[in-house]
Amino acid sequence: MPCRGAEAPRLRVDDRRVLNGIYWRLRTGSPWADIPERYGPYTTCYNRFVRWRKAGVWDRLFDAVSMAYDGDVQMIDSSSIRVHQHGANGKKGTRRIPPPGREPDDRCMGRSRGGVTTKIHALVDARGLPIALKLTPGQAHDGRSAADMLDTLGGGDVLLADRAYDSDALRLEMAARGVWANIKPMPGRKRRPPFSAFLYRYRNLVERFFSKLKHFRAIATRFEKHSENYLALVKLASAKIWLRLYEPVS
């Protein structure tokens, strides 16, 4: 006979219910504690989200769905996200948001004209679907941040980008790989490189990707203190955008 007062063993909450709870929170942007009970305890949803993030589940999920990208034309851009006050406040003893000109911390938060912000960098394919994602502080330069995001470009491909990426170093690197960098040149350039305004019009696909991404309220405003958790949410939302491509329309 069990001892008096002994509790019955708790059954493990089904992973599908927990995943639906994580997506509910991703879509609504509500605090983790507000996740409805039908998805299981909110602590279970948060703990498994973090555990799966540490195990690389969200990275592998995004990499798996994005392997079907169309690589002939790729576009890169960034979008600044306002950090909520609950996400900007760290624990006692941790470094706060550094002032402009100081070395940024590893939380990918920085000060810009919009206040405390985080910048999402995205490389998308010809259908506007994400291939590579990255976080930086809000004041980070777009051109320098793109250096490690262009590995998927090869001979015969085209890169579309706005003036923030206009640099001779980036153009030379792309030319060495056989990639045509159709980047809008800065107005003050003395030597204007070849530029196709017609092809540049298709760069709106990366802007539309950010618009879809910000439909998830937990992405449109950053509530996460840790950059790893926020990037995992960005990848989870991006995987959802990818999966819409394979959903039946009938």
Tab-separated table of C-alpha atoms in Angstrom:
chain	number	residue	atom	x	y	z
A	1	MET	CA	0.000	0.000	0.000
A	2	PRO	CA	1.305	3.496	-0.783
A	3	CYS	CA	2.289	5.687	2.137
A	4	ARG	CA	-0.317	8.045	3.481
A	5	GLY	CA	-0.159	11.362	1.700
A	6	ALA	CA	1.909	10.031	-1.223
A	7	GLU	CA	1.044	11.642	-4.551
A	8	ALA	CA	0.231	9.613	-7.631
A	9	PRO	CA	2.865	9.778	-10.384
A	10	ARG	CA	2.215	12.523	-12.916
A	11	LEU	CA	1.651	11.538	-16.519
A	12	ARG	CA	3.881	13.183	-19.094
A	13	VAL	CA	2.082	15.804	-21.158
A	14	ASP	CA	1.905	14.859	-24.852
A	15	ASP	CA	4.507	16.617	-26.978
A	16	ARG	CA	1.891	17.671	-29.540
A	17	ARG	CA	-0.098	19.492	-26.883
A	18	VAL	CA	3.042	21.224	-25.659
A	19	LEU	CA	4.031	22.213	-29.212
A	20	ASN	CA	0.577	23.673	-29.782
A	21	GLY	CA	0.991	25.641	-26.554
A	22	ILE	CA	4.345	26.984	-27.742
A	23	TYR	CA	2.781	28.027	-31.054
A	24	TRP	CA	-0.124	29.646	-29.187
A	25	ARG	CA	2.303	31.749	-27.214
A	26	LEU	CA	4.322	32.522	-30.368
A	27	ARG	CA	1.212	33.726	-32.172
A	28	THR	CA	-0.304	35.802	-29.358
A	29	GLY	CA	2.827	37.139	-27.661
A	30	SER	CA	1.238	36.532	-24.265
A	31	PRO	CA	3.332	35.730	-21.198
A	32	TRP	CA	4.221	32.074	-20.788
A	33	ALA	CA	2.084	31.957	-17.641
A	34	ASP	CA	-1.040	32.791	-19.707
A	35	ILE	CA	-0.865	29.648	-21.870
A	36	PRO	CA	-4.277	27.912	-21.596
A	37	GLU	CA	-4.473	24.782	-19.458
A	38	ARG	CA	-5.569	22.678	-22.427
A	39	TYR	CA	-1.942	22.739	-23.594
A	40	GLY	CA	-0.622	21.540	-20.252
A	41	PRO	CA	1.123	23.462	-17.472
A	42	TYR	CA	2.798	26.619	-18.741
A	43	THR	CA	6.007	25.607	-16.964
A	44	THR	CA	6.044	22.429	-19.046
A	45	CYS	CA	5.649	24.419	-22.275
A	46	TYR	CA	8.466	26.799	-21.384
A	47	ASN	CA	10.817	24.136	-20.026
A	48	ARG	CA	10.436	21.913	-23.088
A	49	PHE	CA	10.850	24.885	-25.409
A	50	VAL	CA	14.164	25.731	-23.742
A	51	ARG	CA	15.208	22.073	-23.514
A	52	TRP	CA	14.476	21.486	-27.201
A	53	ARG	CA	16.320	24.688	-28.064
A	54	LYS	CA	19.412	23.524	-26.193
A	55	ALA	CA	19.147	20.153	-27.944
A	56	GLY	CA	19.124	21.893	-31.343
A	57	VAL	CA	15.592	20.788	-32.266
A	58	TRP	CA	14.483	24.177	-33.576
A	59	ASP	CA	17.707	24.612	-35.568
A	60	ARG	CA	17.312	21.202	-37.207
A	61	LEU	CA	13.645	21.869	-37.942
A	62	PHE	CA	14.410	25.143	-39.699
A	63	ASP	CA	17.371	23.648	-41.590
A	64	ALA	CA	15.232	20.716	-42.754
A	65	VAL	CA	12.388	22.796	-44.199
A	66	SER	CA	14.692	25.436	-45.726
A	67	MET	CA	16.710	22.886	-47.720
A	68	ALA	CA	14.136	23.227	-50.523
A	69	TYR	CA	15.050	26.846	-51.219
A	70	ASP	CA	15.223	28.273	-54.733
A	71	GLY	CA	18.750	29.657	-54.895
A	72	ASP	CA	18.920	31.383	-58.285
A	73	VAL	CA	17.951	34.757	-56.793
A	74	GLN	CA	18.440	35.562	-53.119
A	75	MET	CA	17.666	38.712	-51.159
A	76	ILE	CA	19.008	39.971	-47.850
A	77	ASP	CA	17.681	42.614	-45.498
A	78	SER	CA	17.122	43.340	-41.820
A	79	SER	CA	14.354	44.596	-39.568
A	80	SER	CA	14.615	46.278	-36.174
A	81	ILE	CA	12.484	44.891	-33.354
A	82	ARG	CA	11.605	46.889	-30.269
A	83	VAL	CA	12.568	45.170	-27.017
A	84	HIS	CA	9.844	45.161	-24.372
A	85	GLN	CA	10.823	46.409	-20.930
A	86	HIS	CA	10.298	42.902	-19.532
A	87	GLY	CA	12.881	41.564	-21.959
A	88	ALA	CA	15.396	44.355	-21.495
A	89	ASN	CA	15.640	43.923	-17.723
A	90	GLY	CA	18.160	41.274	-16.775
A	91	LYS	CA	18.965	39.673	-13.448
A	92	LYS	CA	20.940	41.544	-10.834
A	93	GLY	CA	24.640	41.477	-11.521
A	94	THR	CA	24.268	41.131	-15.308
A	95	ARG	CA	25.355	43.818	-17.726
A	96	ARG	CA	22.712	46.266	-18.856
A	97	ILE	CA	22.190	47.588	-22.365
A	98	PRO	CA	25.486	49.284	-23.334
A	99	PRO	CA	25.363	52.929	-24.431
A	100	PRO	CA	26.120	53.841	-28.071
A	101	GLY	CA	29.765	53.281	-28.963
A	102	ARG	CA	30.327	50.620	-26.328
A	103	GLU	CA	30.854	46.901	-26.953
A	104	PRO	CA	27.449	45.134	-27.193
A	105	ASP	CA	26.645	42.217	-24.918
A	106	ASP	CA	25.635	38.718	-25.982
A	107	ARG	CA	21.901	39.419	-25.589
A	108	CYS	CA	21.789	41.116	-29.025
A	109	MET	CA	20.221	44.285	-27.665
A	110	GLY	CA	21.416	47.752	-28.518
A	111	ARG	CA	20.328	51.344	-28.496
A	112	SER	CA	19.233	53.071	-31.685
A	113	ARG	CA	16.785	55.819	-32.603
A	114	GLY	CA	13.950	53.444	-31.770
A	115	GLY	CA	15.190	52.831	-28.240
A	116	VAL	CA	16.350	49.377	-27.131
A	117	THR	CA	16.151	47.210	-30.234
A	118	THR	CA	17.239	43.908	-31.711
A	119	LYS	CA	17.840	43.504	-35.421
A	120	ILE	CA	16.767	40.393	-37.345
A	121	HIS	CA	18.812	39.685	-40.471
A	122	ALA	CA	17.254	37.380	-43.062
A	123	LEU	CA	18.381	35.873	-46.353
A	124	VAL	CA	15.430	34.693	-48.458
A	125	ASP	CA	15.086	32.866	-51.752
A	126	ALA	CA	13.221	33.802	-54.932
A	127	ARG	CA	9.885	32.935	-53.279
A	128	GLY	CA	10.536	35.067	-50.220
A	129	LEU	CA	11.165	32.069	-47.959
A	130	PRO	CA	13.957	32.289	-45.370
A	131	ILE	CA	17.282	30.525	-45.837
A	132	ALA	CA	19.450	32.046	-43.101
A	133	LEU	CA	18.594	34.039	-39.980
A	134	LYS	CA	20.695	36.011	-37.538
A	135	LEU	CA	20.342	38.427	-34.616
A	136	THR	CA	22.452	41.484	-33.833
A	137	PRO	CA	22.044	44.559	-31.631
A	138	GLY	CA	19.817	47.208	-33.156
A	139	GLN	CA	22.652	49.574	-34.096
A	140	ALA	CA	24.684	46.930	-35.959
A	141	HIS	CA	25.680	47.714	-39.550
A	142	ASP	CA	23.800	45.617	-42.101
A	143	GLY	CA	26.709	45.152	-44.501
A	144	ARG	CA	29.136	43.878	-41.870
A	145	SER	CA	26.510	41.601	-40.329
A	146	ALA	CA	25.892	39.889	-43.676
A	147	ALA	CA	29.437	38.552	-44.001
A	148	ASP	CA	28.618	35.096	-42.586
A	149	MET	CA	25.124	34.716	-44.100
A	150	LEU	CA	25.918	34.368	-47.815
A	151	ASP	CA	27.395	30.862	-47.938
A	152	THR	CA	24.465	29.517	-49.987
A	153	LEU	CA	25.295	31.783	-52.954
A	154	GLY	CA	27.294	30.262	-55.784
A	155	GLY	CA	28.144	30.667	-59.445
A	156	GLY	CA	25.344	32.128	-61.539
A	157	ASP	CA	23.269	33.348	-58.584
A	158	VAL	CA	22.022	36.896	-58.046
A	159	LEU	CA	22.042	38.779	-54.745
A	160	LEU	CA	19.561	41.627	-54.251
A	161	ALA	CA	20.160	44.139	-51.463
A	162	ASP	CA	19.556	47.785	-50.649
A	163	ARG	CA	22.076	50.591	-50.141
A	164	ALA	CA	22.980	49.442	-46.624
A	165	TYR	CA	24.953	46.572	-48.225
A	166	ASP	CA	26.742	48.709	-50.820
A	167	SER	CA	30.450	48.091	-50.266
A	168	ASP	CA	33.337	47.244	-52.569
A	169	ALA	CA	34.432	44.396	-50.286
A	170	LEU	CA	31.062	42.647	-50.535
A	171	ARG	CA	30.885	43.139	-54.293
A	172	LEU	CA	34.381	41.739	-54.783
A	173	GLU	CA	33.623	38.735	-52.594
A	174	MET	CA	30.464	37.968	-54.561
A	175	ALA	CA	32.245	38.445	-57.895
A	176	ALA	CA	34.962	35.997	-56.828
A	177	ARG	CA	32.239	33.376	-56.313
A	178	GLY	CA	30.548	34.115	-59.619
A	179	VAL	CA	27.609	35.918	-57.999
A	180	TRP	CA	26.188	39.133	-59.389
A	181	ALA	CA	25.528	41.527	-56.510
A	182	ASN	CA	22.657	43.683	-57.740
A	183	ILE	CA	22.940	46.170	-54.877
A	184	LYS	CA	21.515	49.646	-55.123
A	185	PRO	CA	24.537	51.991	-55.080
A	186	MET	CA	24.907	54.892	-52.692
A	187	PRO	CA	24.138	58.288	-54.275
A	188	GLY	CA	27.631	59.638	-53.583
A	189	ARG	CA	29.485	56.883	-55.442
A	190	LYS	CA	31.952	58.123	-58.051
A	191	ARG	CA	32.057	54.808	-59.885
A	192	ARG	CA	28.572	53.415	-60.164
A	193	PRO	CA	28.586	49.615	-60.619
A	194	PRO	CA	26.096	47.870	-62.924
A	195	PHE	CA	22.612	47.930	-61.461
A	196	SER	CA	19.288	46.586	-62.746
A	197	ALA	CA	16.334	48.577	-61.447
A	198	PHE	CA	13.936	46.023	-62.998
A	199	LEU	CA	15.465	43.093	-61.107
A	200	TYR	CA	15.725	45.161	-57.939
A	201	ARG	CA	11.934	45.450	-57.844
A	202	TYR	CA	11.727	41.805	-56.759
A	203	ARG	CA	13.507	42.668	-53.506
A	204	ASN	CA	10.072	43.372	-52.054
A	205	LEU	CA	9.860	39.638	-51.319
A	206	VAL	CA	12.190	39.984	-48.345
A	207	GLU	CA	10.104	42.884	-47.053
A	208	ARG	CA	6.998	40.740	-47.357
A	209	PHE	CA	8.729	37.960	-45.421
A	210	PHE	CA	9.300	40.320	-42.502
A	211	SER	CA	5.652	41.344	-42.702
A	212	LYS	CA	4.589	37.695	-42.388
A	213	LEU	CA	7.093	37.118	-39.608
A	214	LYS	CA	5.683	39.984	-37.552
A	215	HIS	CA	2.210	38.465	-37.664
A	216	PHE	CA	3.578	36.413	-34.780
A	217	ARG	CA	3.276	38.858	-31.896
A	218	ALA	CA	6.090	37.224	-29.924
A	219	ILE	CA	8.354	38.225	-32.840
A	220	ALA	CA	6.965	41.700	-33.564
A	221	THR	CA	7.977	42.700	-30.022
A	222	ARG	CA	10.824	40.987	-28.239
A	223	PHE	CA	9.844	39.771	-24.777
A	224	GLU	CA	12.672	37.235	-24.358
A	225	LYS	CA	15.645	38.142	-22.177
A	226	HIS	CA	17.939	35.587	-23.836
A	227	SER	CA	18.860	35.995	-27.494
A	228	GLU	CA	19.009	32.201	-27.951
A	229	ASN	CA	15.344	31.870	-27.001
A	230	TYR	CA	14.305	34.752	-29.229
A	231	LEU	CA	16.220	33.395	-32.213
A	232	ALA	CA	14.600	29.993	-31.608
A	233	LEU	CA	11.169	31.650	-31.774
A	234	VAL	CA	12.156	33.408	-35.009
A	235	LYS	CA	13.205	30.075	-36.518
A	236	LEU	CA	10.031	28.383	-35.307
A	237	ALA	CA	7.887	31.105	-36.907
A	238	SER	CA	9.969	30.876	-40.109
A	239	ALA	CA	9.449	27.114	-40.223
A	240	LYS	CA	5.707	27.742	-39.951
A	241	ILE	CA	5.898	30.120	-42.922
A	242	TRP	CA	7.761	27.430	-44.872
A	243	LEU	CA	5.159	24.787	-43.989
A	244	ARG	CA	2.375	26.960	-45.406
A	245	LEU	CA	3.894	26.282	-48.820
A	246	TYR	CA	3.072	22.584	-48.458
A	247	GLU	CA	-0.364	22.948	-46.913
A	248	PRO	CA	-3.230	21.814	-49.191
A	249	VAL	CA	-5.353	24.637	-50.588
A	250	SER	CA	-8.493	22.558	-51.103
